[in-house]
Amino acid sequence: MITASPLPRQPSSWQQDFASAITDPAELAAILDLPATWVPGARRAAEVFGLRVPRSFVARMRVGDPHDPLLRQVLPLDAELDAAPGFELDPLHEAEARRAPGLLQKYRTRALLVVTGACAMHCRYCFRREYPYETEHSDTGRWREAIAAIGADSAVREVILSGGDPLSLGNARLGALTQALASATRERGGLDSLRIHTRNAIVLPSRVDAGLLEWLRAQPWRVTVVLHVNHPHELSQDALDAVRALHGTGAQILNQTVLLAGVNDDPKTLAELSWRLHRAGVLPYYLHLTDAVRGTAHFAVDQSRGIEIVDALARELPGYLVPRLVREIPGEEAKFVVAAGLRRARY
Ligand SMILES: *Cc1c(COP(=O)(O)O)cnc(C)c1O
Ligand code: SF4
């Protein structure tokens, strides 16, 4: 059941929430009443990829529980620094998919714009954790070449705004970006679809403000917002309000989840996540097997376990609430679907 959009919060308050994120492991330990013994290890791991977590997300964690599934997603660990065979910097060969600065195109009809390197939260399993954003993202002025390339390629029917998190940009910047896209594609008949991949809308719900909703409503294209939620505890009331407000713009809202050891690698958690998303008007889209990115080996779940989990979900949920288990295979023309329902019969 979708209820009316809640009143948006004060404009500009999200910038304060973004800036006041926790970045010091000792502060996180103090707030959550965690043993101070892991702080030195966290500091070492944070030198490679910094700790960053919004206070509203920390408020969704259980105090005194080092295994909290939300905490595990943001807590820098010494283990990230261990060398793991087969885990590399760019296992997806994204460098080969680069068409222009900040423009990744792996698939013929969809082009992905890396519009910023910034995220409200740093997820430890991130496959772009060591991405060279400084030289690569198509920030102001620099996205001109990327947009011209999209304008020149009439095979591209959908543009995906990604990052980092595109909602780390302000509403005015987003407006300038989509206007430039509209002008660049007008002559060849425009685009069919604008897609926005965001985790900020969930981890920093104040980001979904009146200006953002207005921007979404004003788009000349069908808009799809792909959220990124891994665990039902992430869906606090303010996050759900933000999702309903996004839904109220008429955008299609999907969710992608990363299958993470010790966070959500059990059918019960994922079934509950699907039901809660459903209540908020969101359909599960992808369940990603992690890529072999350096520093993330401790999150890896075997493909066979992933298939078992999706089998269990298929027995438990309406078909439309079962996410597709996917993995990325470099050079393929689409994401590879490992399972989308029952794979193993019981007889
Ligand atoms: C995942 C991805 C897409 C989108 O793929 P869909 O299967 O259409 O969701 C597009 N471009 C890149 C570079 C991607 O990694
Ligand atoms: S929000 Fe997305 S891009 Fe940003 S750190 Fe998390 S997984 Fe990576």
mmCIF file of C-alpha atoms and ligand atoms in Angstrom:
data_model
loop_
_atom_site.group_PDB
_atom_site.id
_atom_site.type_symbol
_atom_site.label_atom_id
_atom_site.label_comp_id
_atom_site.label_asym_id
_atom_site.label_seq_id
_atom_site.Cartn_x
_atom_site.Cartn_y
_atom_site.Cartn_z
ATOM 1 C CA MET A 1 0.000 0.000 0.000
ATOM 2 C CA ILE A 2 1.490 3.342 -1.016
ATOM 3 C CA THR A 3 0.547 6.268 1.147
ATOM 4 C CA ALA A 4 0.816 9.924 0.216
ATOM 5 C CA SER A 5 4.309 11.432 0.066
ATOM 6 C CA PRO A 6 5.432 12.801 3.417
ATOM 7 C CA LEU A 7 6.389 16.445 3.630
ATOM 8 C CA PRO A 8 9.968 16.922 2.482
ATOM 9 C CA ARG A 9 12.436 18.114 5.079
ATOM 10 C CA GLN A 10 14.116 21.500 5.214
ATOM 11 C CA PRO A 11 16.065 22.204 2.036
ATOM 12 C CA SER A 12 19.854 22.087 2.517
ATOM 13 C CA SER A 13 19.726 20.047 5.734
ATOM 14 C CA TRP A 14 21.101 17.027 3.889
ATOM 15 C CA GLN A 15 24.401 18.808 3.280
ATOM 16 C CA GLN A 16 24.822 19.104 7.040
ATOM 17 C CA ASP A 17 23.965 15.444 7.543
ATOM 18 C CA PHE A 18 26.421 14.527 4.785
ATOM 19 C CA ALA A 19 29.220 16.635 6.286
ATOM 20 C CA SER A 20 28.686 15.434 9.857
ATOM 21 C CA ALA A 21 29.223 11.748 8.975
ATOM 22 C CA ILE A 22 31.455 9.790 11.340
ATOM 23 C CA THR A 23 34.965 9.309 9.961
ATOM 24 C CA ASP A 24 36.935 8.493 13.113
ATOM 25 C CA PRO A 25 36.965 4.822 14.182
ATOM 26 C CA ALA A 26 37.382 5.811 17.849
ATOM 27 C CA GLU A 27 34.200 7.888 17.734
ATOM 28 C CA LEU A 28 32.261 5.031 16.138
ATOM 29 C CA ALA A 29 33.562 2.653 18.825
ATOM 30 C CA ALA A 30 32.494 5.050 21.581
ATOM 31 C CA ILE A 31 28.980 5.602 20.196
ATOM 32 C CA LEU A 32 28.363 1.872 19.707
ATOM 33 C CA ASP A 33 30.096 0.771 22.890
ATOM 34 C CA LEU A 34 32.554 -1.444 21.008
ATOM 35 C CA PRO A 35 35.918 -2.703 22.284
ATOM 36 C CA ALA A 36 38.633 -0.115 21.735
ATOM 37 C CA THR A 37 40.985 -2.943 20.706
ATOM 38 C CA TRP A 38 39.842 -2.890 17.079
ATOM 39 C CA VAL A 39 40.478 0.842 16.642
ATOM 40 C CA PRO A 40 44.172 0.552 15.584
ATOM 41 C CA GLY A 41 43.316 -2.067 12.910
ATOM 42 C CA ALA A 42 40.412 0.054 11.699
ATOM 43 C CA ARG A 43 42.738 3.048 11.405
ATOM 44 C CA ARG A 44 45.166 1.039 9.267
ATOM 45 C CA ALA A 45 42.420 -0.185 6.918
ATOM 46 C CA ALA A 46 40.913 3.306 6.781
ATOM 47 C CA GLU A 47 44.157 4.646 5.337
ATOM 48 C CA VAL A 48 43.406 2.722 2.125
ATOM 49 C CA PHE A 49 39.664 3.512 2.071
ATOM 50 C CA GLY A 50 38.390 5.876 4.736
ATOM 51 C CA LEU A 51 35.669 5.194 7.295
ATOM 52 C CA ARG A 52 32.570 7.211 6.517
ATOM 53 C CA VAL A 53 29.086 6.615 7.908
ATOM 54 C CA PRO A 54 26.189 9.067 8.402
ATOM 55 C CA ARG A 55 24.938 9.408 11.975
ATOM 56 C CA SER A 56 21.393 8.447 10.988
ATOM 57 C CA PHE A 57 22.740 5.124 9.674
ATOM 58 C CA VAL A 58 24.676 4.486 12.891
ATOM 59 C CA ALA A 59 21.425 5.063 14.789
ATOM 60 C CA ARG A 60 19.999 1.967 13.009
ATOM 61 C CA MET A 61 22.749 -0.268 14.466
ATOM 62 C CA ARG A 62 22.543 -2.219 17.719
ATOM 63 C CA VAL A 63 24.705 -0.781 20.479
ATOM 64 C CA GLY A 64 27.281 -3.228 21.874
ATOM 65 C CA ASP A 65 27.071 -5.715 18.980
ATOM 66 C CA PRO A 66 30.286 -6.031 16.946
ATOM 67 C CA HIS A 67 28.445 -8.389 14.538
ATOM 68 C CA ASP A 68 25.646 -5.974 13.728
ATOM 69 C CA PRO A 69 24.871 -6.416 9.992
ATOM 70 C CA LEU A 70 24.877 -2.677 9.328
ATOM 71 C CA LEU A 71 28.094 -2.112 11.248
ATOM 72 C CA ARG A 72 29.873 -4.858 9.300
ATOM 73 C CA GLN A 73 29.210 -2.986 6.067
ATOM 74 C CA VAL A 74 31.119 0.110 7.199
ATOM 75 C CA LEU A 75 33.643 -1.111 9.742
ATOM 76 C CA PRO A 76 37.218 -1.031 8.405
ATOM 77 C CA LEU A 77 39.001 -4.278 9.297
ATOM 78 C CA ASP A 78 42.631 -5.303 9.363
ATOM 79 C CA ALA A 79 41.584 -8.295 7.225
ATOM 80 C CA GLU A 80 41.080 -5.927 4.265
ATOM 81 C CA LEU A 81 44.849 -5.504 4.100
ATOM 82 C CA ASP A 82 45.550 -9.252 3.805
ATOM 83 C CA ALA A 83 46.585 -10.354 0.339
ATOM 84 C CA ALA A 84 43.986 -12.794 -1.036
ATOM 85 C CA PRO A 85 44.885 -14.778 -4.154
ATOM 86 C CA GLY A 86 42.728 -13.837 -7.132
ATOM 87 C CA PHE A 87 41.507 -10.576 -5.594
ATOM 88 C CA GLU A 88 42.640 -7.607 -7.667
ATOM 89 C CA LEU A 89 42.124 -3.883 -8.170
ATOM 90 C CA ASP A 90 39.979 -3.993 -11.311
ATOM 91 C CA PRO A 91 38.603 -7.553 -11.686
ATOM 92 C CA LEU A 92 35.769 -6.278 -13.897
ATOM 93 C CA HIS A 93 38.219 -4.713 -16.359
ATOM 94 C CA GLU A 94 36.246 -1.495 -16.162
ATOM 95 C CA ALA A 95 39.198 0.365 -17.598
ATOM 96 C CA GLU A 96 38.398 -1.348 -20.937
ATOM 97 C CA ALA A 97 34.800 -0.096 -20.849
ATOM 98 C CA ARG A 98 35.840 3.545 -20.591
ATOM 99 C CA ARG A 99 34.556 5.553 -23.590
ATOM 100 C CA ALA A 100 35.396 9.036 -22.319
ATOM 101 C CA PRO A 101 36.387 10.475 -18.933
ATOM 102 C CA GLY A 102 33.645 9.322 -16.551
ATOM 103 C CA LEU A 103 31.754 7.318 -19.191
ATOM 104 C CA LEU A 104 31.615 3.524 -18.821
ATOM 105 C CA GLN A 105 29.876 1.547 -21.496
ATOM 106 C CA LYS A 106 29.867 -2.218 -21.213
ATOM 107 C CA TYR A 107 26.487 -2.793 -22.808
ATOM 108 C CA ARG A 108 25.474 -1.446 -26.207
ATOM 109 C CA THR A 109 22.196 0.228 -25.232
ATOM 110 C CA ARG A 110 23.090 1.552 -21.762
ATOM 111 C CA ALA A 111 25.775 4.069 -20.901
ATOM 112 C CA LEU A 112 26.895 4.687 -17.335
ATOM 113 C CA LEU A 113 28.036 8.126 -16.215
ATOM 114 C CA VAL A 114 30.298 8.281 -13.179
ATOM 115 C CA VAL A 115 29.158 11.747 -12.133
ATOM 116 C CA THR A 116 31.016 11.962 -8.833
ATOM 117 C CA GLY A 117 33.322 9.900 -6.651
ATOM 118 C CA ALA A 118 31.599 10.927 -3.429
ATOM 119 C CA CYS A 119 29.215 8.791 -1.350
ATOM 120 C CA ALA A 120 27.483 9.596 1.932
ATOM 121 C CA MET A 121 28.726 6.250 3.222
ATOM 122 C CA HIS A 122 31.770 4.129 2.437
ATOM 123 C CA CYS A 123 30.758 0.486 2.036
ATOM 124 C CA ARG A 124 33.734 -1.763 2.715
ATOM 125 C CA TYR A 125 32.760 -4.218 -0.032
ATOM 126 C CA CYS A 126 32.580 -1.498 -2.689
ATOM 127 C CA PHE A 127 33.933 -2.669 -6.047
ATOM 128 C CA ARG A 128 35.024 0.866 -6.854
ATOM 129 C CA ARG A 129 36.763 1.373 -3.478
ATOM 130 C CA GLU A 130 40.037 2.211 -5.155
ATOM 131 C CA TYR A 131 38.647 3.659 -8.386
ATOM 132 C CA PRO A 132 40.708 6.612 -9.685
ATOM 133 C CA TYR A 133 37.883 9.125 -9.252
ATOM 134 C CA GLU A 134 40.068 12.225 -9.242
ATOM 135 C CA THR A 135 41.034 11.728 -12.869
ATOM 136 C CA GLU A 136 37.974 9.843 -14.026
ATOM 137 C CA HIS A 137 34.671 11.234 -12.870
ATOM 138 C CA SER A 138 32.884 13.470 -15.304
ATOM 139 C CA ASP A 139 32.456 16.398 -12.954
ATOM 140 C CA THR A 140 31.502 19.947 -14.058
ATOM 141 C CA GLY A 141 33.072 20.774 -17.378
ATOM 142 C CA ARG A 142 34.683 17.371 -17.566
ATOM 143 C CA TRP A 143 31.375 15.603 -18.352
ATOM 144 C CA ARG A 144 31.090 17.502 -21.643
ATOM 145 C CA GLU A 145 33.017 14.881 -23.602
ATOM 146 C CA ALA A 146 31.013 12.034 -22.072
ATOM 147 C CA ILE A 147 27.700 13.689 -22.940
ATOM 148 C CA ALA A 148 28.837 14.415 -26.480
ATOM 149 C CA ALA A 149 29.713 10.711 -26.879
ATOM 150 C CA ILE A 150 26.210 9.716 -25.714
ATOM 151 C CA GLY A 151 24.682 12.246 -28.111
ATOM 152 C CA ALA A 152 26.665 10.779 -30.999
ATOM 153 C CA ASP A 153 25.715 7.138 -30.324
ATOM 154 C CA SER A 154 22.094 6.493 -31.201
ATOM 155 C CA ALA A 155 22.341 2.900 -29.915
ATOM 156 C CA VAL A 156 22.340 4.288 -26.358
ATOM 157 C CA ARG A 157 18.728 4.341 -25.153
ATOM 158 C CA GLU A 158 19.316 4.577 -21.432
ATOM 159 C CA VAL A 159 21.734 6.687 -19.407
ATOM 160 C CA ILE A 160 22.615 5.519 -15.918
ATOM 161 C CA LEU A 161 23.796 8.103 -13.406
ATOM 162 C CA SER A 162 26.183 6.395 -11.043
ATOM 163 C CA GLY A 163 29.355 7.057 -9.122
ATOM 164 C CA GLY A 164 30.141 7.177 -6.293
ATOM 165 C CA ASP A 165 26.586 8.262 -5.643
ATOM 166 C CA PRO A 166 24.970 10.728 -8.065
ATOM 167 C CA LEU A 167 22.848 12.096 -5.216
ATOM 168 C CA SER A 168 26.035 13.385 -3.602
ATOM 169 C CA LEU A 169 25.617 16.209 -6.134
ATOM 170 C CA GLY A 170 23.232 19.040 -5.355
ATOM 171 C CA ASN A 171 19.929 19.481 -7.181
ATOM 172 C CA ALA A 172 21.204 22.352 -9.338
ATOM 173 C CA ARG A 173 24.120 20.252 -10.611
ATOM 174 C CA LEU A 174 21.815 17.341 -11.356
ATOM 175 C CA GLY A 175 19.507 19.697 -13.249
ATOM 176 C CA ALA A 176 22.386 21.049 -15.331
ATOM 177 C CA LEU A 177 23.510 17.517 -16.114
ATOM 178 C CA THR A 178 20.145 16.264 -17.349
ATOM 179 C CA GLN A 179 19.579 19.437 -19.363
ATOM 180 C CA ALA A 180 22.887 18.878 -21.103
ATOM 181 C CA LEU A 181 21.846 15.261 -21.779
ATOM 182 C CA ALA A 182 18.532 16.402 -23.204
ATOM 183 C CA SER A 183 20.169 18.886 -25.587
ATOM 184 C CA ALA A 184 22.870 16.462 -26.679
ATOM 185 C CA THR A 185 20.361 13.740 -27.568
ATOM 186 C CA ARG A 186 17.504 15.883 -28.941
ATOM 187 C CA GLU A 187 18.532 15.638 -32.585
ATOM 188 C CA ARG A 188 18.719 11.893 -32.600
ATOM 189 C CA GLY A 189 15.309 11.544 -30.963
ATOM 190 C CA GLY A 190 16.309 11.595 -27.306
ATOM 191 C CA LEU A 191 16.659 8.778 -24.808
ATOM 192 C CA ASP A 192 14.088 6.277 -23.623
ATOM 193 C CA SER A 193 15.201 6.013 -20.075
ATOM 194 C CA LEU A 194 17.113 7.717 -17.297
ATOM 195 C CA ARG A 195 18.312 5.513 -14.479
ATOM 196 C CA ILE A 196 19.730 6.626 -11.136
ATOM 197 C CA HIS A 197 21.740 4.243 -8.976
ATOM 198 C CA THR A 198 21.769 5.481 -5.403
ATOM 199 C CA ARG A 199 22.531 4.321 -1.895
ATOM 200 C CA ASN A 200 22.459 7.855 -0.469
ATOM 201 C CA ALA A 201 18.630 7.911 -0.582
ATOM 202 C CA ILE A 202 18.689 5.076 1.966
ATOM 203 C CA VAL A 203 21.678 5.901 4.149
ATOM 204 C CA LEU A 204 20.987 9.661 4.164
ATOM 205 C CA PRO A 205 17.202 9.982 3.771
ATOM 206 C CA SER A 206 17.301 13.773 4.203
ATOM 207 C CA ARG A 207 18.844 13.821 0.692
ATOM 208 C CA VAL A 208 15.376 13.143 -0.710
ATOM 209 C CA ASP A 209 14.307 16.767 -0.392
ATOM 210 C CA ALA A 210 11.713 18.863 -2.235
ATOM 211 C CA GLY A 211 14.201 19.973 -4.890
ATOM 212 C CA LEU A 212 15.213 16.416 -5.704
ATOM 213 C CA LEU A 213 11.589 15.316 -6.081
ATOM 214 C CA GLU A 214 10.945 18.281 -8.351
ATOM 215 C CA TRP A 215 13.958 17.383 -10.490
ATOM 216 C CA LEU A 216 12.739 13.805 -10.851
ATOM 217 C CA ARG A 217 9.230 14.923 -11.840
ATOM 218 C CA ALA A 218 10.621 17.307 -14.436
ATOM 219 C CA GLN A 219 12.521 14.671 -16.437
ATOM 220 C CA PRO A 220 11.327 14.157 -20.013
ATOM 221 C CA TRP A 221 12.231 10.460 -19.824
ATOM 222 C CA ARG A 222 10.886 7.478 -17.943
ATOM 223 C CA VAL A 223 12.898 7.470 -14.714
ATOM 224 C CA THR A 224 14.041 4.387 -12.828
ATOM 225 C CA VAL A 225 15.670 4.702 -9.423
ATOM 226 C CA VAL A 226 17.706 1.678 -8.390
ATOM 227 C CA LEU A 227 18.199 1.739 -4.633
ATOM 228 C CA HIS A 228 20.849 -0.263 -2.846
ATOM 229 C CA VAL A 229 19.634 -1.907 0.356
ATOM 230 C CA ASN A 230 21.315 -4.992 1.820
ATOM 231 C CA HIS A 231 19.496 -5.613 5.084
ATOM 232 C CA PRO A 232 15.964 -4.948 6.411
ATOM 233 C CA HIS A 233 17.384 -2.962 9.355
ATOM 234 C CA GLU A 234 18.488 -0.306 6.857
ATOM 235 C CA LEU A 235 14.824 0.516 6.217
ATOM 236 C CA SER A 236 14.205 2.804 9.160
ATOM 237 C CA GLN A 237 11.065 4.943 9.142
ATOM 238 C CA ASP A 238 12.852 7.953 7.640
ATOM 239 C CA ALA A 239 14.364 5.772 4.900
ATOM 240 C CA LEU A 240 10.913 4.345 4.127
ATOM 241 C CA ASP A 241 9.464 7.875 3.997
ATOM 242 C CA ALA A 242 12.180 8.847 1.510
ATOM 243 C CA VAL A 243 11.417 5.796 -0.640
ATOM 244 C CA ARG A 244 7.688 6.562 -0.654
ATOM 245 C CA ALA A 245 8.423 10.139 -1.664
ATOM 246 C CA LEU A 246 10.551 8.888 -4.572
ATOM 247 C CA HIS A 247 7.743 6.541 -5.546
ATOM 248 C CA GLY A 248 5.339 9.468 -5.478
ATOM 249 C CA THR A 249 7.212 11.129 -8.360
ATOM 250 C CA GLY A 250 6.058 8.355 -10.678
ATOM 251 C CA ALA A 251 9.541 6.867 -11.002
ATOM 252 C CA GLN A 252 9.921 3.102 -11.103
ATOM 253 C CA ILE A 253 11.788 2.027 -7.964
ATOM 254 C CA LEU A 254 13.953 -1.096 -7.909
ATOM 255 C CA ASN A 255 16.496 -2.389 -5.435
ATOM 256 C CA GLN A 256 19.849 -4.076 -5.768
ATOM 257 C CA THR A 257 21.494 -6.001 -2.969
ATOM 258 C CA VAL A 258 25.020 -7.299 -2.622
ATOM 259 C CA LEU A 259 25.205 -10.793 -1.147
ATOM 260 C CA LEU A 260 27.591 -10.373 1.789
ATOM 261 C CA ALA A 261 28.968 -12.939 4.217
ATOM 262 C CA GLY A 262 27.938 -12.149 7.773
ATOM 263 C CA VAL A 263 25.472 -9.473 6.639
ATOM 264 C CA ASN A 264 22.662 -11.009 4.603
ATOM 265 C CA ASP A 265 23.760 -14.483 3.445
ATOM 266 C CA ASP A 266 20.653 -16.247 4.703
ATOM 267 C CA PRO A 267 17.196 -16.633 3.127
ATOM 268 C CA LYS A 268 15.300 -15.390 6.167
ATOM 269 C CA THR A 269 16.992 -11.978 6.115
ATOM 270 C CA LEU A 270 16.573 -11.580 2.359
ATOM 271 C CA ALA A 271 12.937 -12.701 2.385
ATOM 272 C CA GLU A 272 12.190 -10.114 5.062
ATOM 273 C CA LEU A 273 14.030 -7.507 2.979
ATOM 274 C CA SER A 274 11.880 -8.308 -0.080
ATOM 275 C CA TRP A 275 8.644 -8.011 1.911
ATOM 276 C CA ARG A 276 9.665 -4.702 3.448
ATOM 277 C CA LEU A 277 10.705 -3.311 0.069
ATOM 278 C CA HIS A 278 7.414 -4.479 -1.390
ATOM 279 C CA ARG A 279 5.501 -2.566 1.273
ATOM 280 C CA ALA A 280 7.370 0.577 0.239
ATOM 281 C CA GLY A 281 6.613 0.085 -3.471
ATOM 282 C CA VAL A 282 10.056 -1.264 -4.436
ATOM 283 C CA LEU A 283 10.760 -4.380 -6.499
ATOM 284 C CA PRO A 284 13.913 -6.435 -5.892
ATOM 285 C CA TYR A 285 16.067 -6.398 -9.038
ATOM 286 C CA TYR A 286 19.544 -7.852 -8.614
ATOM 287 C CA LEU A 287 21.293 -9.849 -5.909
ATOM 288 C CA HIS A 288 24.964 -9.453 -6.759
ATOM 289 C CA LEU A 289 27.650 -11.981 -6.079
ATOM 290 C CA THR A 290 30.662 -9.931 -5.024
ATOM 291 C CA ASP A 291 33.449 -9.308 -7.493
ATOM 292 C CA ALA A 292 36.978 -10.341 -6.572
ATOM 293 C CA VAL A 293 38.066 -6.834 -5.566
ATOM 294 C CA ARG A 294 41.168 -6.392 -3.422
ATOM 295 C CA GLY A 295 40.278 -5.904 0.257
ATOM 296 C CA THR A 296 36.840 -7.551 0.102
ATOM 297 C CA ALA A 297 37.638 -11.303 0.336
ATOM 298 C CA HIS A 298 36.026 -11.591 3.789
ATOM 299 C CA PHE A 299 32.619 -10.690 2.290
ATOM 300 C CA ALA A 300 32.665 -13.333 -0.468
ATOM 301 C CA VAL A 301 29.815 -15.871 -0.604
ATOM 302 C CA ASP A 302 30.212 -18.966 -2.829
ATOM 303 C CA GLN A 303 28.079 -19.079 -5.945
ATOM 304 C CA SER A 304 26.667 -22.463 -4.829
ATOM 305 C CA ARG A 305 25.530 -20.934 -1.543
ATOM 306 C CA GLY A 306 24.008 -18.025 -3.489
ATOM 307 C CA ILE A 307 21.990 -20.491 -5.585
ATOM 308 C CA GLU A 308 20.784 -22.278 -2.437
ATOM 309 C CA ILE A 309 19.648 -18.954 -0.993
ATOM 310 C CA VAL A 310 17.743 -17.968 -4.136
ATOM 311 C CA ASP A 311 16.135 -21.434 -4.203
ATOM 312 C CA ALA A 312 14.931 -20.880 -0.663
ATOM 313 C CA LEU A 313 13.633 -17.399 -1.584
ATOM 314 C CA ALA A 314 11.742 -18.835 -4.559
ATOM 315 C CA ARG A 315 9.953 -21.262 -2.226
ATOM 316 C CA GLU A 316 9.049 -18.449 0.152
ATOM 317 C CA LEU A 317 8.144 -15.408 -1.965
ATOM 318 C CA PRO A 318 5.937 -14.351 -4.870
ATOM 319 C CA GLY A 319 8.037 -14.676 -8.030
ATOM 320 C CA TYR A 320 8.202 -10.905 -8.465
ATOM 321 C CA LEU A 321 9.872 -10.522 -5.061
ATOM 322 C CA VAL A 322 12.733 -12.917 -5.874
ATOM 323 C CA PRO A 323 15.846 -10.986 -6.952
ATOM 324 C CA ARG A 324 17.975 -12.305 -9.808
ATOM 325 C CA LEU A 325 21.314 -13.636 -8.628
ATOM 326 C CA VAL A 326 23.883 -12.115 -10.967
ATOM 327 C CA ARG A 327 27.578 -11.839 -11.455
ATOM 328 C CA GLU A 328 29.623 -9.696 -13.741
ATOM 329 C CA ILE A 329 31.719 -11.440 -16.367
ATOM 330 C CA PRO A 330 34.146 -9.048 -18.045
ATOM 331 C CA GLY A 331 33.550 -8.740 -21.786
ATOM 332 C CA GLU A 332 30.006 -10.203 -21.734
ATOM 333 C CA GLU A 333 27.153 -8.326 -23.399
ATOM 334 C CA ALA A 334 24.953 -8.313 -20.292
ATOM 335 C CA LYS A 335 25.144 -9.234 -16.642
ATOM 336 C CA PHE A 336 25.233 -12.985 -16.187
ATOM 337 C CA VAL A 337 22.141 -14.382 -14.452
ATOM 338 C CA VAL A 338 23.150 -17.275 -12.196
ATOM 339 C CA ALA A 339 19.672 -17.926 -10.755
ATOM 340 C CA ALA A 340 16.295 -16.225 -10.924
ATOM 341 C CA GLY A 341 14.142 -18.794 -9.164
ATOM 342 C CA LEU A 342 14.393 -22.510 -8.476
ATOM 343 C CA ARG A 343 17.596 -24.056 -9.812
ATOM 344 C CA ARG A 344 17.562 -27.243 -7.783
ATOM 345 C CA ALA A 345 14.547 -29.507 -7.599
ATOM 346 C CA ARG A 346 14.176 -31.493 -4.378
ATOM 347 C CA TYR A 347 13.489 -34.906 -5.902
HETATM 348 C C1 LIG B 1 25.454 -3.176 -14.327
HETATM 349 C C2 LIG B 1 25.811 -2.207 -15.337
HETATM 350 C C3 LIG B 1 24.836 -1.662 -16.195
HETATM 351 C C4 LIG B 1 23.368 -2.011 -16.089
HETATM 352 O O1 LIG B 1 23.072 -3.317 -16.379
HETATM 353 P P1 LIG B 1 21.560 -3.789 -16.361
HETATM 354 O O2 LIG B 1 21.634 -5.262 -16.512
HETATM 355 O O3 LIG B 1 20.860 -3.106 -17.490
HETATM 356 O O4 LIG B 1 20.976 -3.366 -15.047
HETATM 357 C C5 LIG B 1 25.229 -0.773 -17.165
HETATM 358 N N1 LIG B 1 26.520 -0.410 -17.290
HETATM 359 C C6 LIG B 1 27.481 -0.901 -16.502
HETATM 360 C C7 LIG B 1 28.879 -0.453 -16.702
HETATM 361 C C8 LIG B 1 27.164 -1.803 -15.490
HETATM 362 O O5 LIG B 1 28.135 -2.283 -14.693
HETATM 363 S S1 SF4 B 2 27.400 3.812 -1.869
HETATM 364 FE FE1 SF4 B 2 27.844 2.435 -3.620
HETATM 365 S S2 SF4 B 2 29.580 3.422 -4.682
HETATM 366 FE FE2 SF4 B 2 29.437 4.342 -2.625
HETATM 367 S S3 SF4 B 2 30.820 3.147 -1.323
HETATM 368 FE FE3 SF4 B 2 28.786 2.216 -1.115
HETATM 369 S S4 SF4 B 2 28.745 0.588 -2.677
HETATM 370 FE FE4 SF4 B 2 30.450 1.972 -3.209
#
